[in-house]
Tab-separated table of C-alpha atoms in Angstrom:
chain	number	residue	atom	x	y	z
A	1	MET	CA	135.085	87.683	113.560
A	2	THR	CA	136.781	87.171	110.241
A	3	GLN	CA	135.737	88.589	107.093
A	4	GLY	CA	134.731	85.309	105.234
A	5	SER	CA	132.132	85.005	108.487
A	6	VAL	CA	130.165	87.963	107.882
A	7	SER	CA	127.098	87.070	106.345
A	8	GLY	CA	125.440	89.867	104.050
A	9	PRO	CA	125.177	90.736	100.562
A	10	ALA	CA	128.087	90.333	98.296
A	11	PRO	CA	130.042	93.136	97.330
A	12	GLY	CA	128.763	95.506	94.612
A	13	VAL	CA	125.491	94.441	95.627
A	14	ALA	CA	122.563	97.062	96.081
A	15	ARG	CA	119.788	96.907	98.593
A	16	ALA	CA	117.330	99.006	98.939
A	17	VAL	CA	115.021	100.949	101.768
A	18	GLY	CA	111.862	102.620	100.877
A	19	SER	CA	110.696	106.001	101.614
A	20	GLY	CA	108.458	104.139	104.283
A	21	GLY	CA	111.521	102.682	106.241
A	22	ILE	CA	113.214	105.808	105.816
A	23	ALA	CA	110.708	107.203	107.731
A	24	GLN	CA	110.127	104.883	110.277
A	25	ALA	CA	113.599	104.825	111.098
A	26	PHE	CA	113.478	108.658	111.724
A	27	ARG	CA	110.051	108.321	113.733
A	28	ASP	CA	111.780	105.967	116.154
A	29	ALA	CA	114.996	107.700	116.532
A	30	LEU	CA	113.036	110.801	117.460
A	31	CYS	CA	110.599	109.058	120.050
A	32	GLY	CA	113.558	107.083	121.607
A	33	PRO	CA	112.822	103.400	122.747
A	34	ALA	CA	110.206	104.153	125.472
A	35	HIS	CA	108.026	106.162	123.024
A	36	GLN	CA	108.586	104.237	119.563
A	37	GLY	CA	104.738	104.340	117.827
A	38	SER	CA	104.085	107.365	119.492
A	39	PRO	CA	101.855	110.058	117.649
A	40	GLN	CA	103.986	112.793	119.331
A	41	VAL	CA	107.042	113.002	122.055
A	42	VAL	CA	107.878	115.965	123.978
A	43	TRP	CA	111.375	117.023	124.273
A	44	ALA	CA	112.241	119.147	127.403
A	45	ASP	CA	115.635	120.483	128.224
A	46	GLY	CA	116.175	122.956	130.490
A	47	GLY	CA	112.921	124.279	131.317
A	48	ASP	CA	112.138	124.556	127.524
A	49	ARG	CA	109.405	121.676	125.868
A	50	ILE	CA	108.287	120.963	122.695
A	51	VAL	CA	106.175	118.572	121.227
A	52	LEU	CA	107.371	116.555	117.890
A	53	GLN	CA	104.334	115.636	116.086
A	54	VAL	CA	106.089	112.430	114.576
A	55	ASP	CA	102.977	110.854	113.025
A	56	ARG	CA	103.383	113.713	110.722
A	57	LEU	CA	106.963	113.601	110.011
A	58	GLN	CA	107.405	113.942	106.325
A	59	VAL	CA	110.378	112.402	104.236
A	60	ARG	CA	111.273	113.838	100.479
A	61	THR	CA	113.614	113.029	98.328
A	62	SER	CA	114.870	115.146	94.952
A	63	GLY	CA	117.478	114.116	93.392
A	64	SER	CA	120.652	113.677	96.104
A	65	VAL	CA	118.955	115.856	98.657
A	66	LEU	CA	116.795	114.286	101.253
A	67	VAL	CA	114.702	116.287	103.304
A	68	VAL	CA	112.985	115.623	107.155
A	69	ALA	CA	110.425	117.919	108.181
A	70	VAL	CA	108.607	117.457	111.426
A	71	ASP	CA	105.566	119.697	112.615
A	72	THR	CA	106.341	121.005	116.414
A	73	GLU	CA	104.023	122.815	119.140
A	74	SER	CA	105.138	124.911	121.766
A	75	ALA	CA	103.615	127.576	124.591
A	76	GLU	CA	106.095	130.125	123.095
A	77	PHE	CA	105.876	129.744	119.269
A	78	GLY	CA	102.579	127.693	118.887
A	79	SER	CA	102.851	125.343	115.823
A	80	ALA	CA	105.921	125.454	113.842
A	81	PRO	CA	108.062	123.376	111.369
A	82	LEU	CA	111.619	122.076	111.974
A	83	ILE	CA	113.399	120.795	108.620
A	84	ALA	CA	116.544	119.318	107.973
A	85	ARG	CA	118.193	118.746	104.788
A	86	PHE	CA	121.056	116.681	103.831
A	87	VAL	CA	122.702	116.735	100.155
A	88	PHE	CA	124.930	113.896	98.937
A	89	GLY	CA	127.165	112.596	96.062
A	90	THR	CA	125.051	112.453	92.735
A	91	GLU	CA	125.526	109.313	90.332
A	92	GLN	CA	128.577	110.491	88.808
A	93	ASP	CA	130.126	111.792	92.008
A	94	PRO	CA	128.424	109.316	94.578
A	95	ALA	CA	129.110	109.487	98.317
A	96	MET	CA	129.297	107.407	100.788
A	97	LEU	CA	128.485	108.471	104.709
A	98	VAL	CA	128.907	111.566	103.744
A	99	ALA	CA	126.757	114.610	103.386
A	100	ALA	CA	126.676	118.493	103.101
A	101	THR	CA	123.796	120.310	105.198
A	102	ASP	CA	122.712	123.815	105.931
A	103	ALA	CA	124.474	125.777	108.483
A	104	ALA	CA	121.010	126.210	110.640
A	105	PRO	CA	118.252	123.564	110.514
A	106	LEU	CA	115.219	125.503	108.424
A	107	GLY	CA	111.761	126.030	110.210
A	108	HIS	CA	110.481	128.735	112.442
A	109	PRO	CA	113.892	130.683	113.257
A	110	GLN	CA	113.543	130.394	116.997
A	111	VAL	CA	111.950	127.416	117.201
A	112	ALA	CA	115.422	126.265	114.720
A	113	ALA	CA	118.056	127.957	116.980
A	114	ARG	CA	116.412	125.839	120.158
A	115	TRP	CA	115.922	122.313	118.836
A	116	GLY	CA	117.097	121.686	115.510
A	117	GLU	CA	120.854	121.212	115.689
A	118	LEU	CA	119.042	118.310	118.362
A	119	PHE	CA	116.678	117.261	115.459
A	120	ARG	CA	119.548	117.336	112.831
A	121	SER	CA	121.885	115.380	114.761
A	122	VAL	CA	119.022	112.719	115.591
A	123	VAL	CA	117.992	112.301	112.315
A	124	TRP	CA	121.568	111.616	111.076
A	125	ALA	CA	122.551	109.289	113.694
A	126	ALA	CA	118.952	107.353	112.369
A	127	PHE	CA	120.359	107.626	108.619
A	128	ALA	CA	123.417	106.242	109.609
A	129	ARG	CA	122.026	103.816	111.251
A	130	LEU	CA	119.875	102.754	108.669
A	131	VAL	CA	122.670	102.654	106.571
A	132	GLU	CA	124.686	100.173	108.449
A	133	VAL	CA	121.662	97.601	109.256
A	134	THR	CA	121.094	98.126	105.373
A	135	ALA	CA	124.282	97.122	104.518
A	136	ALA	CA	123.630	93.527	106.758
A	137	GLY	CA	127.393	93.494	108.115
A	138	GLN	CA	129.312	94.379	105.145
A	139	GLN	CA	131.017	97.996	104.157
A	140	PRO	CA	128.358	100.574	103.260
A	141	GLY	CA	130.297	101.492	99.612
A	142	ARG	CA	127.583	103.629	97.904
A	143	ILE	CA	124.870	105.495	99.123
A	144	ARG	CA	121.913	106.469	96.228
A	145	LEU	CA	118.891	108.351	96.803
A	146	HIS	CA	115.791	107.888	94.501
A	147	GLU	CA	112.459	108.926	94.859
A	148	GLY	CA	111.560	105.843	96.118
A	149	GLY	CA	114.149	105.685	99.058
A	150	LEU	CA	117.470	104.729	99.743
A	151	GLU	CA	119.539	102.356	98.204
A	152	VAL	CA	123.319	101.125	99.593
A	153	THR	CA	125.771	99.188	98.106
A	154	VAL	CA	128.322	97.516	99.738
A	155	GLN	CA	132.015	96.399	99.002
A	156	GLU	CA	134.601	94.488	100.763
A	157	ARG	CA	135.782	96.230	103.673
A	158	VAL	CA	139.322	97.706	103.534
A	159	SER	CA	141.960	97.828	106.221
A	160	ILE	CA	142.989	100.972	107.222
A	161	ARG	CA	146.256	99.855	108.503
A	162	ASP	CA	146.713	98.443	104.815
A	163	LEU	CA	145.678	101.199	102.848
A	164	ALA	CA	148.191	103.227	105.036
A	165	HIS	CA	151.169	100.741	104.463
A	166	ALA	CA	149.838	100.644	100.292
A	167	HIS	CA	149.999	104.693	100.590
A	168	PHE	CA	152.989	104.510	102.244
A	169	ARG	CA	155.001	101.822	99.638
A	170	GLN	CA	153.528	104.088	96.408
A	171	GLU	CA	154.818	107.566	98.284
A	172	GLN	CA	158.438	105.738	98.401
A	173	LEU	CA	158.201	104.866	94.625
């Protein structure tokens, strides 16, 4: 497929996803295809089980920070929140699909230690997929969070090979 045959927004055009769309993408990812639309889902691994109350999933943005929280329930710890936080670039220093996150997910220490990495990984994968779908076949160029959701600006696709050749030629000067 050539670049000209890809349909989608023109380079420089921003596409938006509301906070409800972001939350739904995370709910769907946490539930998996077999349980989409369920108010809760059970994750099990090695004899450990935890219930995620995905119907109570919360997504908040504040500046360049995205916070995703879900209530969990387990026999060992009762009800406990599980929280993942991602910090993106700012308007002055925009980021593409890059974010900083906490060393460990937040919430009940033992719940976060056991299930936090998986939770954060699923949420991040869902976010990356949401950005890709929002870009509609184009190259995501800039991601901006705002109170109402997410804005993805697309850019021309850049060939890594061409970029490397240009860099090499520039170094030779």
